[in-house]
PDB file of C-alpha atoms in Angstrom:
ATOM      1  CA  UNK Q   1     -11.546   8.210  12.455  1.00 77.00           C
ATOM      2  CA  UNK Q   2      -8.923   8.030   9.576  1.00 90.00           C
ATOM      3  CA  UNK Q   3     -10.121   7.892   6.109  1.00 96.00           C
ATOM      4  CA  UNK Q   4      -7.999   7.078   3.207  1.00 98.00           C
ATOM      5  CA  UNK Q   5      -8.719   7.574  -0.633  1.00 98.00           C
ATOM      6  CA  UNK Q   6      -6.512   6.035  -3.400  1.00 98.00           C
ATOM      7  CA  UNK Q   7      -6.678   7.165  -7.158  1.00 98.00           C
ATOM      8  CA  UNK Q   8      -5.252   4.865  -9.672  1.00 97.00           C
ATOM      9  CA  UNK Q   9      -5.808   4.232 -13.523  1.00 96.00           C
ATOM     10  CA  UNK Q  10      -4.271   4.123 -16.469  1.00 93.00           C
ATOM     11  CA  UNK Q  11      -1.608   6.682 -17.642  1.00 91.00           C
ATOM     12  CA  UNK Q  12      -2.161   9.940 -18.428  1.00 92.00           C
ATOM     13  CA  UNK Q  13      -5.541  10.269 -17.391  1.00 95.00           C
ATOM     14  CA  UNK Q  14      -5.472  12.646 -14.808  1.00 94.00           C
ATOM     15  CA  UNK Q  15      -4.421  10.646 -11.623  1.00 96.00           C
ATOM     16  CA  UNK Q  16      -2.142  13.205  -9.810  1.00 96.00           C
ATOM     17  CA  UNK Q  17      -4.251  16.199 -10.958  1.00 95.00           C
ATOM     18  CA  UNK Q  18      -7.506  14.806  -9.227  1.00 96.00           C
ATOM     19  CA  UNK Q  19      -5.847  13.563  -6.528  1.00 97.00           C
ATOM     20  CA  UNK Q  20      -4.034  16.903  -5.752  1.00 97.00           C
ATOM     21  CA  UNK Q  21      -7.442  18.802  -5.916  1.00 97.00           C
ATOM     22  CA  UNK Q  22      -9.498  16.081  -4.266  1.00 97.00           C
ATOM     23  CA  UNK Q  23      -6.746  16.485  -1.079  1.00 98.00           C
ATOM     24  CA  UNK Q  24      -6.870  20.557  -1.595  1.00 97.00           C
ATOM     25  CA  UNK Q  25     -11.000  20.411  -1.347  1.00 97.00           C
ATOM     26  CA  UNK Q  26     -10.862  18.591   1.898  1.00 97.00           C
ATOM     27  CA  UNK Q  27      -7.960  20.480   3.535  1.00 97.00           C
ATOM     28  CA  UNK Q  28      -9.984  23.092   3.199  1.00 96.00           C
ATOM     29  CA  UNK Q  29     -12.529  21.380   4.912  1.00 96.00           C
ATOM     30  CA  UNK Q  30     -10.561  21.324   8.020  1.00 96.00           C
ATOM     31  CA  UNK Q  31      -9.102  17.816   7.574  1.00 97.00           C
ATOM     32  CA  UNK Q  32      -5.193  17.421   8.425  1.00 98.00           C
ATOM     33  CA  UNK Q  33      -4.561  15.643   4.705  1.00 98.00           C
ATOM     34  CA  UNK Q  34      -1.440  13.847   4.102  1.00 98.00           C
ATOM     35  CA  UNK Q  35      -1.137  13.540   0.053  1.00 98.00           C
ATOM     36  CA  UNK Q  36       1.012  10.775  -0.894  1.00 98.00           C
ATOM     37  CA  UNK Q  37       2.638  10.060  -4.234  1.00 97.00           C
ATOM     38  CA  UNK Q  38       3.130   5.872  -4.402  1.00 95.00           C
ATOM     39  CA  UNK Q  39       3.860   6.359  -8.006  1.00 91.00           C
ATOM     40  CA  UNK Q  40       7.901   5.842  -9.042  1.00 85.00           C
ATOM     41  CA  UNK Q  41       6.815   8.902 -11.598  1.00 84.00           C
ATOM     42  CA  UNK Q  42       6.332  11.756  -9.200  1.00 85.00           C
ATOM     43  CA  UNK Q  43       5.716  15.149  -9.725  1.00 90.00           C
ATOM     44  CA  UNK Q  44       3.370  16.000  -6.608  1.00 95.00           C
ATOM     45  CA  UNK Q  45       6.163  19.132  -5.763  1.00 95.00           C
ATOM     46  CA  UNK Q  46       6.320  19.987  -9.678  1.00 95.00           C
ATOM     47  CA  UNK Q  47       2.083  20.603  -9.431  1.00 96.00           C
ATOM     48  CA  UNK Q  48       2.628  22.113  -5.902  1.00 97.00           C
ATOM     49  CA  UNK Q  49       5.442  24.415  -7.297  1.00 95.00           C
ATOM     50  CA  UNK Q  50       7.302  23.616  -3.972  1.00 95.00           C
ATOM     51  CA  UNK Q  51      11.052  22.240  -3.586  1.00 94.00           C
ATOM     52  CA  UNK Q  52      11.244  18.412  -3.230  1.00 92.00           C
ATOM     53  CA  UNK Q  53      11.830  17.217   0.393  1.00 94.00           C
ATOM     54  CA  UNK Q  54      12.426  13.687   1.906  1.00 92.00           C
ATOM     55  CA  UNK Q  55       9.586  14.388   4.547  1.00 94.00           C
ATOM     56  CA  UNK Q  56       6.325  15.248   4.676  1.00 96.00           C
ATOM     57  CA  UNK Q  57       6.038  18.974   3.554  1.00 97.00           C
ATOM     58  CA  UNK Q  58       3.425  21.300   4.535  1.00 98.00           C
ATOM     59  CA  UNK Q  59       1.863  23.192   1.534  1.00 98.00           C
ATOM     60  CA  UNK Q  60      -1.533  24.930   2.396  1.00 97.00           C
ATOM     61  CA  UNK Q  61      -3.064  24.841   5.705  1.00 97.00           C
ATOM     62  CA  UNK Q  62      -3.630  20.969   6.734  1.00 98.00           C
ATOM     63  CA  UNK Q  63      -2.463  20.146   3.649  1.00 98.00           C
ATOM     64  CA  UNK Q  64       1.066  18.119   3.399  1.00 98.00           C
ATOM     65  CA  UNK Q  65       2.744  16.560   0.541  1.00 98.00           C
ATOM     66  CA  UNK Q  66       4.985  13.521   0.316  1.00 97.00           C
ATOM     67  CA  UNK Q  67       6.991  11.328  -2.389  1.00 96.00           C
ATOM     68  CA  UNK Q  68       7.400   8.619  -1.133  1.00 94.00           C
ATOM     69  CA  UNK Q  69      11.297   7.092  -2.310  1.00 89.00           C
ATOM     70  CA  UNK Q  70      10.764   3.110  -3.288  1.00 80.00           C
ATOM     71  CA  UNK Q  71      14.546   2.699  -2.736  1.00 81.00           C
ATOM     72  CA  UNK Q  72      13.604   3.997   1.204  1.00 86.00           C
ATOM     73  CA  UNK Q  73      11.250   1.852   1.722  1.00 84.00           C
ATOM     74  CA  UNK Q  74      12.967  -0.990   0.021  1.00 81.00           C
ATOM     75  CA  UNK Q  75      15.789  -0.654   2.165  1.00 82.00           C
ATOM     76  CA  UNK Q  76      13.344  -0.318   5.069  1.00 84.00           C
ATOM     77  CA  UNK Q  77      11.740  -3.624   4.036  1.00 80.00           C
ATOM     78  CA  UNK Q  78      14.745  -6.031   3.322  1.00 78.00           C
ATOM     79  CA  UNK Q  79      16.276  -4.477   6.654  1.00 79.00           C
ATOM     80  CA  UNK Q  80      13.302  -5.696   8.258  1.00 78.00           C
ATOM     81  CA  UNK Q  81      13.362  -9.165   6.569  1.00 70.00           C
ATOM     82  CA  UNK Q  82      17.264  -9.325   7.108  1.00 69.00           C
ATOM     83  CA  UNK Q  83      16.631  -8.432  11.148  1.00 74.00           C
ATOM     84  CA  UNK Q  84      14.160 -11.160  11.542  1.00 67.00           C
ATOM     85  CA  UNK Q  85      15.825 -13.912   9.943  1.00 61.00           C
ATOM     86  CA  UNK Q  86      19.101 -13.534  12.182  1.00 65.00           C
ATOM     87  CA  UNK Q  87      17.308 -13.350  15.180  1.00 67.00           C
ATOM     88  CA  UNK Q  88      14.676 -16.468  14.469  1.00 61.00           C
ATOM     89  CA  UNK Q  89      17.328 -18.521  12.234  1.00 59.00           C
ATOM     90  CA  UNK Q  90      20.525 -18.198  13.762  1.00 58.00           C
ATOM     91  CA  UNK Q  91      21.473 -21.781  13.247  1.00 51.00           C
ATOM     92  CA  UNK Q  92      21.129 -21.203   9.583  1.00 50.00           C
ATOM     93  CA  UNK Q  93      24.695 -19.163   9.587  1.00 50.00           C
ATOM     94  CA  UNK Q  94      26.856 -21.644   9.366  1.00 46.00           C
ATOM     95  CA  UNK Q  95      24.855 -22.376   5.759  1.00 48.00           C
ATOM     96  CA  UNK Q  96      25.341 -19.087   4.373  1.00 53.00           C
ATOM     97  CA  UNK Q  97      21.945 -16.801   5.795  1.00 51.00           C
ATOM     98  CA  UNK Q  98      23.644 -14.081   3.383  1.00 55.00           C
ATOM     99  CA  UNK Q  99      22.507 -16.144   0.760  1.00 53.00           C
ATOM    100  CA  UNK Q 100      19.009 -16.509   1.257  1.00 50.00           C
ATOM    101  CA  UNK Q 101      18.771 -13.098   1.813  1.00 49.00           C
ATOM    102  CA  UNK Q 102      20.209 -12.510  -1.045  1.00 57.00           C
ATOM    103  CA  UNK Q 103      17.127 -14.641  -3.149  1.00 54.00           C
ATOM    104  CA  UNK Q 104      14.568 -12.520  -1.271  1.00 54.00           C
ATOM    105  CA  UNK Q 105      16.552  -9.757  -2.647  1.00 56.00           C
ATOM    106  CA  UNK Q 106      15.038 -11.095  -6.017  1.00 55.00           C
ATOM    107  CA  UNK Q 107      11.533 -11.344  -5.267  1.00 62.00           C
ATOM    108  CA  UNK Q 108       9.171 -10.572  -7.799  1.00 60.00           C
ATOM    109  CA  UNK Q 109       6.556  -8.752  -5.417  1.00 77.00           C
ATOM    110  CA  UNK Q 110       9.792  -6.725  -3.778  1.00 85.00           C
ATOM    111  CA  UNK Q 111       7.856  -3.554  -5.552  1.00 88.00           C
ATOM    112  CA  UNK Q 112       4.919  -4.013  -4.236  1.00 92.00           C
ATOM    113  CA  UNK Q 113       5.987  -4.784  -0.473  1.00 90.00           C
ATOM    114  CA  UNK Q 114       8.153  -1.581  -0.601  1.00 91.00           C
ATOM    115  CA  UNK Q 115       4.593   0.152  -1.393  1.00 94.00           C
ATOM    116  CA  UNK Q 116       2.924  -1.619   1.224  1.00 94.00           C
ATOM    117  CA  UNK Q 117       5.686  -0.854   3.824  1.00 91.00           C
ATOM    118  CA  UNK Q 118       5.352   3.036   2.716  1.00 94.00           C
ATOM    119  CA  UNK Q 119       1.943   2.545   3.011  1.00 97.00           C
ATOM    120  CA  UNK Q 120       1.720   1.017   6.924  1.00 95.00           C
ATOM    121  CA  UNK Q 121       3.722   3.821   7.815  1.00 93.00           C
ATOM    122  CA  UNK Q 122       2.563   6.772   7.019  1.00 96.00           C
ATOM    123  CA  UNK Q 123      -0.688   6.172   7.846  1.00 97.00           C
ATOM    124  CA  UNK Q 124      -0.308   5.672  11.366  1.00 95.00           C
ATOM    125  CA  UNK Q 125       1.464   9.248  11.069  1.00 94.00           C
ATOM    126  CA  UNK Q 126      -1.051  12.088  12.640  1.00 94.00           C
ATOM    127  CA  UNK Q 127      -3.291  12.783  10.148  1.00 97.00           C
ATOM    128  CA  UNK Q 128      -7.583  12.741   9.583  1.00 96.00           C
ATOM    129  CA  UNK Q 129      -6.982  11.726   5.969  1.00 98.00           C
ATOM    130  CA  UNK Q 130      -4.913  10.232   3.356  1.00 98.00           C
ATOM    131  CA  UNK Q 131      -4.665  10.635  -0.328  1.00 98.00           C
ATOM    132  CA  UNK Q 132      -2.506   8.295  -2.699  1.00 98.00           C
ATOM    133  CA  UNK Q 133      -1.632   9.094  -5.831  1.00 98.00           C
ATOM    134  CA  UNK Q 134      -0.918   5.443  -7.347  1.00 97.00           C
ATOM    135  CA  UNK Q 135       1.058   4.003 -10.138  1.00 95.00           C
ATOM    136  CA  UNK Q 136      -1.149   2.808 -13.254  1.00 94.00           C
ATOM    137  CA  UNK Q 137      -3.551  -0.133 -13.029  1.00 94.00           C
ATOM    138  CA  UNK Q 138      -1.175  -3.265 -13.281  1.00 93.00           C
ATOM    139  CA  UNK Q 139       1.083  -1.723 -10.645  1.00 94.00           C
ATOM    140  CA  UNK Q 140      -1.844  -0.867  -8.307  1.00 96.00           C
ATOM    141  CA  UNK Q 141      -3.532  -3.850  -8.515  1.00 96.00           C
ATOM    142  CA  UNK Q 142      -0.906  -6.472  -7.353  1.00 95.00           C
ATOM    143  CA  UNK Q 143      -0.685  -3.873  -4.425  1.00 96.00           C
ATOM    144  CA  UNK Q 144      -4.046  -4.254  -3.162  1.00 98.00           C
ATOM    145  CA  UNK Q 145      -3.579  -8.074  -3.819  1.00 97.00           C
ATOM    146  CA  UNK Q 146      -0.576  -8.597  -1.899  1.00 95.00           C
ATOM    147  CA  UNK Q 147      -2.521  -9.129   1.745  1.00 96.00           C
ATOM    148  CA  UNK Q 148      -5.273 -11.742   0.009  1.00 95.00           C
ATOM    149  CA  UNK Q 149      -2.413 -13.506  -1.922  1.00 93.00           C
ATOM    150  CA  UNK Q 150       0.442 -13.457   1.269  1.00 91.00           C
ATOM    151  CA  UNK Q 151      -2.542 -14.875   3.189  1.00 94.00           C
ATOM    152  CA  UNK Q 152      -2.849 -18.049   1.103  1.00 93.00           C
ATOM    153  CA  UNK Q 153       0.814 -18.354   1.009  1.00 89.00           C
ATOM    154  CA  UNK Q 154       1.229 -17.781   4.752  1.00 89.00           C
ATOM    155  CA  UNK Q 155      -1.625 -20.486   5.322  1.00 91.00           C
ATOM    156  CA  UNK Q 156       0.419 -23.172   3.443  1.00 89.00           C
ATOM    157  CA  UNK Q 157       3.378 -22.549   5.021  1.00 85.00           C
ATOM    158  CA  UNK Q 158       1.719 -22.984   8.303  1.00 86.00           C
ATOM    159  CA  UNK Q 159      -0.200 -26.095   7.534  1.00 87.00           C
ATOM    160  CA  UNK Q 160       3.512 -27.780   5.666  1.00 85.00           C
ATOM    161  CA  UNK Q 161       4.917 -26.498   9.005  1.00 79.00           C
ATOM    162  CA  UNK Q 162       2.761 -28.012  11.075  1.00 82.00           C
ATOM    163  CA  UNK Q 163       2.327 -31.558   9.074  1.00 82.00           C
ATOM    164  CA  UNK Q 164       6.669 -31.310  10.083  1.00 79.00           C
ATOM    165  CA  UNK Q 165       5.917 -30.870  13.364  1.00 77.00           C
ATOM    166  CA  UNK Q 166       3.563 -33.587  13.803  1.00 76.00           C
ATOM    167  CA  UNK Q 167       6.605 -35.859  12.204  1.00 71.00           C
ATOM    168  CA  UNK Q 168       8.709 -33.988  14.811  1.00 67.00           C
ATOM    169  CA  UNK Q 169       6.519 -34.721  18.087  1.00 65.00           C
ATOM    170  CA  UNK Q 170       6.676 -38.443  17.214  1.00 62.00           C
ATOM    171  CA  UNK Q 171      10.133 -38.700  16.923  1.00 58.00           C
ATOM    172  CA  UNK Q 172      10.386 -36.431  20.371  1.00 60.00           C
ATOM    173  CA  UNK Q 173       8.542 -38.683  22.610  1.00 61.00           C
ATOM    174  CA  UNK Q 174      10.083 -41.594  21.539  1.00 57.00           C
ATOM    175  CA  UNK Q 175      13.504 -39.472  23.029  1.00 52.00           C
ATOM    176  CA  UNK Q 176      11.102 -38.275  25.776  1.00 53.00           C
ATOM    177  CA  UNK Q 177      12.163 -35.062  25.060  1.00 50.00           C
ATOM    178  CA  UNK Q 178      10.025 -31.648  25.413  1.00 51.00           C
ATOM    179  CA  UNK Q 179       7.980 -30.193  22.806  1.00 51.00           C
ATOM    180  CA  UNK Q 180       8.805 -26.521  23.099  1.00 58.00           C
ATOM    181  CA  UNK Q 181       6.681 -23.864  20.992  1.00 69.00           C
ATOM    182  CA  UNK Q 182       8.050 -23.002  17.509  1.00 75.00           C
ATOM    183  CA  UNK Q 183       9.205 -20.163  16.633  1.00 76.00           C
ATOM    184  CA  UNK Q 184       8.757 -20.754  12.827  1.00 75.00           C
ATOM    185  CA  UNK Q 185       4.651 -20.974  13.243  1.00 81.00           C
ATOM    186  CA  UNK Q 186       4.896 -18.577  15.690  1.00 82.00           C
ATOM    187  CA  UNK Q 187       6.868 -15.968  12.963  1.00 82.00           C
ATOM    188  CA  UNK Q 188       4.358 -17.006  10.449  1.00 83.00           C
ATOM    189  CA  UNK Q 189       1.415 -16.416  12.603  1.00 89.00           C
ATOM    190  CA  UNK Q 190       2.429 -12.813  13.534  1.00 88.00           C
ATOM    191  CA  UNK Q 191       2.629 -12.041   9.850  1.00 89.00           C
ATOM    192  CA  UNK Q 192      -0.795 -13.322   8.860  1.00 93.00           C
ATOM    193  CA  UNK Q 193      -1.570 -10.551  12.032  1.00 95.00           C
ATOM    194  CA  UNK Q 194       0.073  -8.143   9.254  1.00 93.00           C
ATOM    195  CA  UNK Q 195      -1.426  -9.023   6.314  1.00 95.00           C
ATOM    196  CA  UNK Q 196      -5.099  -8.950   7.473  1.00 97.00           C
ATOM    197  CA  UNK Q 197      -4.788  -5.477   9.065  1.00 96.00           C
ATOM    198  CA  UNK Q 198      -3.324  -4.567   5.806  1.00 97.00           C
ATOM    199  CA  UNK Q 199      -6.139  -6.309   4.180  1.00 97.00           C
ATOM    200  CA  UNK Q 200      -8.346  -4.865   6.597  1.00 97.00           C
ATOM    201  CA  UNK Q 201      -7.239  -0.922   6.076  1.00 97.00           C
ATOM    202  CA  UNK Q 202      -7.139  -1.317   2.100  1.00 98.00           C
ATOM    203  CA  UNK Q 203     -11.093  -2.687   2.970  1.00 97.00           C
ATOM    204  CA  UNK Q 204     -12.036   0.419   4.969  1.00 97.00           C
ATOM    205  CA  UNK Q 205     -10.418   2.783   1.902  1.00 98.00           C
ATOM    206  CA  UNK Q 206     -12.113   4.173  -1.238  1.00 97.00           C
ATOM    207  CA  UNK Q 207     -10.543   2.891  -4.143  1.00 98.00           C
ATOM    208  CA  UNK Q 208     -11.108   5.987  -7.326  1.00 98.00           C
ATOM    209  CA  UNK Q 209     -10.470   4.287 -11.044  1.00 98.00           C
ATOM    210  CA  UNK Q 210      -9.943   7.505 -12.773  1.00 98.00           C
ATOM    211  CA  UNK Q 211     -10.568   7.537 -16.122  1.00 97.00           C
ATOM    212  CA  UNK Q 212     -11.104   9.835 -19.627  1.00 97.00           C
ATOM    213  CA  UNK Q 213     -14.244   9.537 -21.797  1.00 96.00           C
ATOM    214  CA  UNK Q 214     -12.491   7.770 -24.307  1.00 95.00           C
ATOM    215  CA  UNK Q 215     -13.335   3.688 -25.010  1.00 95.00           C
ATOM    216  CA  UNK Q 216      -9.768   2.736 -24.352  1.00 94.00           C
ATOM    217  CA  UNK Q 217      -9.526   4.111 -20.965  1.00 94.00           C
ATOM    218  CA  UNK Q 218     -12.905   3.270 -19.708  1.00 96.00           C
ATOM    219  CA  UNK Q 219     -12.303  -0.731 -21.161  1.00 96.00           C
ATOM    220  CA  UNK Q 220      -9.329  -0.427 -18.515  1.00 96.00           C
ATOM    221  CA  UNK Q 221     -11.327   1.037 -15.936  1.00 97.00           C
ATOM    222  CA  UNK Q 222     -14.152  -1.644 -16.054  1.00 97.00           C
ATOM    223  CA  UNK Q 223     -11.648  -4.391 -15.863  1.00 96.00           C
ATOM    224  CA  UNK Q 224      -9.772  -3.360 -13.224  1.00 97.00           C
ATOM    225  CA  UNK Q 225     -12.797  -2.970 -11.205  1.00 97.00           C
ATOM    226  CA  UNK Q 226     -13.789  -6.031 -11.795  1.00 97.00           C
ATOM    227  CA  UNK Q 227     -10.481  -7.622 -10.408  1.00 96.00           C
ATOM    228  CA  UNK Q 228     -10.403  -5.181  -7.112  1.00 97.00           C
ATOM    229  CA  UNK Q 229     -13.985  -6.004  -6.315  1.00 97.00           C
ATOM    230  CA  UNK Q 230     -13.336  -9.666  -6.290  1.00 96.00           C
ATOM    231  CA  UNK Q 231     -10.643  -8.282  -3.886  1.00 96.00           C
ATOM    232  CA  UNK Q 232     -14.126  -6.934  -1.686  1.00 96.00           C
ATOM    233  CA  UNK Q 233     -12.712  -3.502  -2.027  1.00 98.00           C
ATOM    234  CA  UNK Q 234     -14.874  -0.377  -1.944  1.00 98.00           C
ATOM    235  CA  UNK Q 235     -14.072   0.945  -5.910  1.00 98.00           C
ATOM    236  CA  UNK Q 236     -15.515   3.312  -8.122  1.00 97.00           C
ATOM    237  CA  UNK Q 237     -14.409   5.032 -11.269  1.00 97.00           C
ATOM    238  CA  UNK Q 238     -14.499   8.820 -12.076  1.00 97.00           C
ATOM    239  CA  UNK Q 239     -14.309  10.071 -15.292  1.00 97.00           C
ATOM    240  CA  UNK Q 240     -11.699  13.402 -15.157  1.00 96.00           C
ATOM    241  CA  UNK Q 241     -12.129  15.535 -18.380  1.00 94.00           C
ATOM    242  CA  UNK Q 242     -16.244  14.568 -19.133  1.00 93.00           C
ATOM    243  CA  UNK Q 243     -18.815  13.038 -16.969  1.00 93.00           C
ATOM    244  CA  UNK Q 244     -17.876  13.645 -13.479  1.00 95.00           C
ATOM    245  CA  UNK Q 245     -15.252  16.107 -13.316  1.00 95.00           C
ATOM    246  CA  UNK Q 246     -14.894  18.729 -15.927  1.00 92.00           C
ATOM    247  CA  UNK Q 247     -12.004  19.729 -17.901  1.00 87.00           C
ATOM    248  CA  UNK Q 248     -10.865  23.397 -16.172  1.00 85.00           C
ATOM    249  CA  UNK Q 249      -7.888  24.777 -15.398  1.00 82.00           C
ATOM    250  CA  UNK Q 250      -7.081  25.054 -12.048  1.00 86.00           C
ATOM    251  CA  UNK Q 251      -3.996  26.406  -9.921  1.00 90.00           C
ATOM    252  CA  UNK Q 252      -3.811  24.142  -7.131  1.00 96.00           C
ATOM    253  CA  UNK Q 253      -0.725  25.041  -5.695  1.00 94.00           C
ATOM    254  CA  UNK Q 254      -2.358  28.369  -4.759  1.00 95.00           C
ATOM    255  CA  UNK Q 255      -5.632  25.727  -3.185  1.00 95.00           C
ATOM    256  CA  UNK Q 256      -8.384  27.461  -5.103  1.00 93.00           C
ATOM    257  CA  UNK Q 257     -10.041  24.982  -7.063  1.00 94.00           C
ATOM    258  CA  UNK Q 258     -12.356  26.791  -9.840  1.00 92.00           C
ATOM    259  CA  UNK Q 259     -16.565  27.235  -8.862  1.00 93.00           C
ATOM    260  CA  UNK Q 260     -16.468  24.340 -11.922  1.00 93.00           C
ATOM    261  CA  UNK Q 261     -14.784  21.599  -9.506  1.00 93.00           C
ATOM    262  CA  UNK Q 262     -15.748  22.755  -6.459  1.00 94.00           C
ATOM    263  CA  UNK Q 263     -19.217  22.206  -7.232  1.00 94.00           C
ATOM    264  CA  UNK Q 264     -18.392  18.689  -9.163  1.00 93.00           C
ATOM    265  CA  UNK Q 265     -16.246  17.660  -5.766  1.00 94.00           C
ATOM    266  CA  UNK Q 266     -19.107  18.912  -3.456  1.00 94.00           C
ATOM    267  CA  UNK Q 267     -21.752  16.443  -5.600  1.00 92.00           C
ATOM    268  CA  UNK Q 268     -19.139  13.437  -5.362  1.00 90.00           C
ATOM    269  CA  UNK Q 269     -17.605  13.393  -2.375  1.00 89.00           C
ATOM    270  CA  UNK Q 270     -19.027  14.401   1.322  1.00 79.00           C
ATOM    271  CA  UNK Q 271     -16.663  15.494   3.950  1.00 75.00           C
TER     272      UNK Q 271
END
C-alpha cells in the first residue's frame, strides 16, 4: 500500500530539512521514496548537493528527488481544461471559446490546482512512499481545501443544471422531441469522481505541522491544525529544533542521519 506524508508550516522552520531526513530514514528502510518539493522555493538538489533535473532523480538507494515546476503543471492543467471545453462545447466557438479560456486563465485557485495536478500524478508513479515538502501554511492549506470546496461548487452547478433541464424537458415534450443525456451533468459528475479521490488520498495521508519552540510559530501551528482537522485530515505538529526533533547537524546528502535523529525518527514514526 502507498503511504504519503506532507510537511508544511510556517517559514523557516525547518520544513525541507525534516522532510529530507524523514524520506532518507525510510529509504533506508527499504521503501522506494519519492521526495517531492511542492514549494515554488526549492532547494531539495541544493540539500542533496545533486544537479537540478526536470525528472525524478535518484539520490541514495530508493531514494528519488523531484521539484516539481508550477509553470509544468500549470500548463498541464489549463491544457487539460482547454481540451475538454472544445470537445464538450463546440457550439460555443462561434462566441469566442478563446475567451473563456482566457478568464479561467485568471482563476484565483490556478496555484493551487497546478499543485493538485502535480500531486495526482506523481503519486500514481511506482513508488511505496511519498514525501512533500510544502509551501508555508496559507499556501498549503487552500491545497488540502480545494477537493471539499470544488465539491460544494460542483454540487451547485449540478443542481442549477439540473433545475435548467427540468425547464428544458417541458419545453421538449411539448416538441415531442427526445431527451438525450447531457453532457454538461455528465462533465460535472466525472469531476466530483476527481475531487473525492483527491479528497479521499489527502484523507489517507499524514499531514506534519512543523514547527520551532518559539510562541510565534507554535500560535501558527495550532491554528492551522485547527482548520485542516475540520478538513477530517490526519494532522499533527512536530516541533524541529526542541521537543521532538533535536537541533543536530546532519549531512543528508551522504543519508546518514546522526544516532541523535535516528533515535528521535525511530520514537515518532514506524515504518
Amino acid at each position: 500500500m502507498k503511504r504519503t506524508f506532507f510537511f508544511t508550516g510556517k517559514g523557516g522552520v525547518g520544513k525541507t530539512t525534516i522532510s529530507s531526513m524523514f524520506a532518507v530514514f525510510f529509504a533506508k528502510r527499504g521503501f522506494r521514496t519519492l521526495l517531492v518539493s511542492l514549494d515554488p522555493a526549492h532547494n531539495l538538489f541544493d540539500v542533496f548537493k545533486t544537479k537540478p533535473s526536470k525528472e525524478p532523480t535518484q539520490v541514495l538507494e530508493n531514494l528519488y528527488i523531484y521539484e516539481a515546476d508550477p509553470e509544468k503543471y500549470k500548463r498541464q492543467f489549463l491544457s487539460n481544461v482547454k481540451e475538454e471545453l472544445e470537445r464538450s462545447f463546440r457550439y460555443l466557438t462561434a462566441f469566442n471559446l478563446e475567451h473563456y479560456f482566457k478568464t479561467i486563465e485568471k482563476s484565483p485557485v490556478l496555484i493551487e490546482q497546478s499543485m493538485a495536478t502535480a500531486f495526482e500524478y506523481l503519486t500514481e508513479r511506482r513508488y511505496n512512499l511519498f514525501v512533500f515538502d510544502m509551501p508555508p501554511s496559507a499556501l498549503s492549506y487552500r491545497f488540502f481545501s480545494l477537493p471539499e470546496n470544488s465539491l460544494v461548487w460542483l454540487e451547485n452547478l449540478i443542481s442549477l443544471r439540473k433545475k435548467i433541464n427540468d425547464k428544458r424537458e417541458i419545453i421538449i415534450r411539448i416538441k415531442k422531441e427526445s431527451l438525450e443525456d447531457d453532457p454538461v451533468i455528465k462533465k460535472l459528475s466525472n469531476l466530483k469522481e476527481r475531487y473525492k479521490r483527491l479528497k479521499e488520498k489527502f484523507e489517507n495521508a499524514t499531514i506534519y505541522i512543523v514547527k520551532n519552540p518559539d510562541r510565534i510559530s507554535t500560535v501558527e501551528a495550532e491554528r492551522v491544525k485547527e482548520w485542516l482537522k475540520e478538513l477530517k485530515l490526519n494532522v499533527k505538529i512536530l516541533e524541529n529544533r526542541g521537543k521532538d526533533i533535536p537541533e543536530m547537524a546532519a549531512e543528508i546528502h551522504t543519508g546518514k542521519l546522526p544516532p541523535e535523529v535516528e533515535s528521535a525518527f525511530s520514537s515518532l514514526f514506524s515504518p
